Coordinates of C-alpha atoms in Angstrom, one line a residue:
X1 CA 182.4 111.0 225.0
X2 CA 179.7 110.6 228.1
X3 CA 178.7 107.2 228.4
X4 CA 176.3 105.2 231.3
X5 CA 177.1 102.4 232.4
X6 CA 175.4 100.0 234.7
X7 CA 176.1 97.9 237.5
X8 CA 174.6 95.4 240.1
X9 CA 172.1 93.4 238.4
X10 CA 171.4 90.0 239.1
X11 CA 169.1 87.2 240.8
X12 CA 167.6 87.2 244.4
X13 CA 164.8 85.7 246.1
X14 CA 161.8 87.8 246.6
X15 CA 161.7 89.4 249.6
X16 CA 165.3 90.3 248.9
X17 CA 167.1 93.4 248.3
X18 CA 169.1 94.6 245.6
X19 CA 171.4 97.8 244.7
X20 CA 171.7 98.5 240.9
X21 CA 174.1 102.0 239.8
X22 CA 174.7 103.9 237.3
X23 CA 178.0 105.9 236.4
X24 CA 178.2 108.5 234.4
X25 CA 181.7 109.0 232.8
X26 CA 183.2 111.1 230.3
X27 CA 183.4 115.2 230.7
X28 CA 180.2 116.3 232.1
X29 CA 179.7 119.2 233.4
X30 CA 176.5 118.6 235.6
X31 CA 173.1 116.0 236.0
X32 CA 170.3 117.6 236.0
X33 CA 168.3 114.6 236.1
X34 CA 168.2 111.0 236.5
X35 CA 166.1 108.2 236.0
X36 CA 165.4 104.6 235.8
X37 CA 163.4 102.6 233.3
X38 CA 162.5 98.9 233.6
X39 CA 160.9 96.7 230.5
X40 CA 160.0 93.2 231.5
X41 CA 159.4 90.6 228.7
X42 CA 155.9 90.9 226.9
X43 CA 156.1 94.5 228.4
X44 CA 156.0 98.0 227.8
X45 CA 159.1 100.0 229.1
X46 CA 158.2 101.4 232.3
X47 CA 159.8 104.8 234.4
X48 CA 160.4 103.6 237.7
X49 CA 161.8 106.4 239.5
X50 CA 163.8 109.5 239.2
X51 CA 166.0 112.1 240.6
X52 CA 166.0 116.1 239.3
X53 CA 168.1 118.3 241.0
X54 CA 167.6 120.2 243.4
X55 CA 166.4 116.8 245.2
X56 CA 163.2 116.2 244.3
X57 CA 162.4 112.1 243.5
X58 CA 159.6 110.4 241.8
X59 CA 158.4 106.7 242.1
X60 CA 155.7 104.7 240.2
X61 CA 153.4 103.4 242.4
X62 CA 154.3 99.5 242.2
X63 CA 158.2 100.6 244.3
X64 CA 157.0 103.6 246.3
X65 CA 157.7 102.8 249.6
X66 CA 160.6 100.2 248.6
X67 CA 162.7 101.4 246.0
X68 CA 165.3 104.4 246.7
X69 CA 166.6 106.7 244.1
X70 CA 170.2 108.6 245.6
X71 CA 173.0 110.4 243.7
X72 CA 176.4 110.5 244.4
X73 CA 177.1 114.1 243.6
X74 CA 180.9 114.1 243.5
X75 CA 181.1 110.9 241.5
X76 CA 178.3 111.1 238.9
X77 CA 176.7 108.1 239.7
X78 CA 172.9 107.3 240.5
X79 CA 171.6 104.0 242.4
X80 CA 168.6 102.6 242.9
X81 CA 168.3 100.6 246.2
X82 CA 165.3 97.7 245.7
X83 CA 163.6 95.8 249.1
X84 CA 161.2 93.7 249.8
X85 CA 161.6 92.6 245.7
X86 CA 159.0 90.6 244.1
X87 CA 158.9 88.5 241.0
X88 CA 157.0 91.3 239.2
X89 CA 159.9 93.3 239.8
X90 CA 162.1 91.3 236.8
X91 CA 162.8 93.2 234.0
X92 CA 166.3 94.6 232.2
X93 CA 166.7 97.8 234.5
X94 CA 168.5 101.1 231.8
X95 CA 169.3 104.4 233.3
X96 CA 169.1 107.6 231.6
X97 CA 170.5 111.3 232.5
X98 CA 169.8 114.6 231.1
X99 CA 173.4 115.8 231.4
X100 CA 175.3 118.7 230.0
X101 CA 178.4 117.1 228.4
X102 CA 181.5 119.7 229.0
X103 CA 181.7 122.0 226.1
X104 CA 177.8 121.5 225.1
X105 CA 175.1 124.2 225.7
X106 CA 172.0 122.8 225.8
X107 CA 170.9 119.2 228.1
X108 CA 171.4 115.8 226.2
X109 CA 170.0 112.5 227.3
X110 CA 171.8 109.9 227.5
X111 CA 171.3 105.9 227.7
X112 CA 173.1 103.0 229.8
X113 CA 172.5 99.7 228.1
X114 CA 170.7 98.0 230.4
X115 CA 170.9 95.3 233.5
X116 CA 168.9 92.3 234.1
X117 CA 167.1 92.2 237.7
X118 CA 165.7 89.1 238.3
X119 CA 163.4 88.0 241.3
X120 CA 162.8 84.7 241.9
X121 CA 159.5 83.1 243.9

């Protein structure tokens, strides 16, 4: 059974950095694509960035220039790399893949649970 799972959450002062990841386990044959999704309190969930093979990335406009998508290809896992953080950057971070589970024929999308990323002022 594939399963996300997610990693790295936590407090820091804006102006701070922050890695959150994502692993992927379970048989999987390939990610096509990945992607992060933010929903602060009061808030509508947000796409933050993503990753489609073969490399291309995508950011919102709020991170470009200070959030980083990557993939580690042999080890199914995805991380986002946050800088110069600011409070409006707080929200429970999920990931999501569209991922061809071994034995399956068609892409599925799947859901981590979600990790809170708080920046304090």
């Amino acid at each position: 059974q594939v399963q996300l799972m997610e990693s790295g959450g936590g407090e820091v002062q804006a102006g701070g950095s922050l890695r959150v990841s994502c692993e992927a386990s379970g048989r999987i044959v390939g990610i096509k694509t990945w992607r992060w999704y933010r929903q602060a309190p009061g808030k509508q969930r947000e796409l933050v960035a993503s990753s489609t093979l073969p490399g291309l990335t995508n950011y919102t406009d709020s991170v470009k220039g200070r959030f980083t998508i990557s993939r580690d290809l042999t080890k199914n896992i995805q991380h986002l790399q946050m800088n110069a953080l600011k409070a409006e950057d707080t929200a429970v971070y999920t990931c999501n893949a569209d991922l061809i589970p071994t034995g399956a024929i068609s892409i599925r999308t799947y859901w981590g649970q979600g990790i809170q990323v708080t920046v304090s002022s």
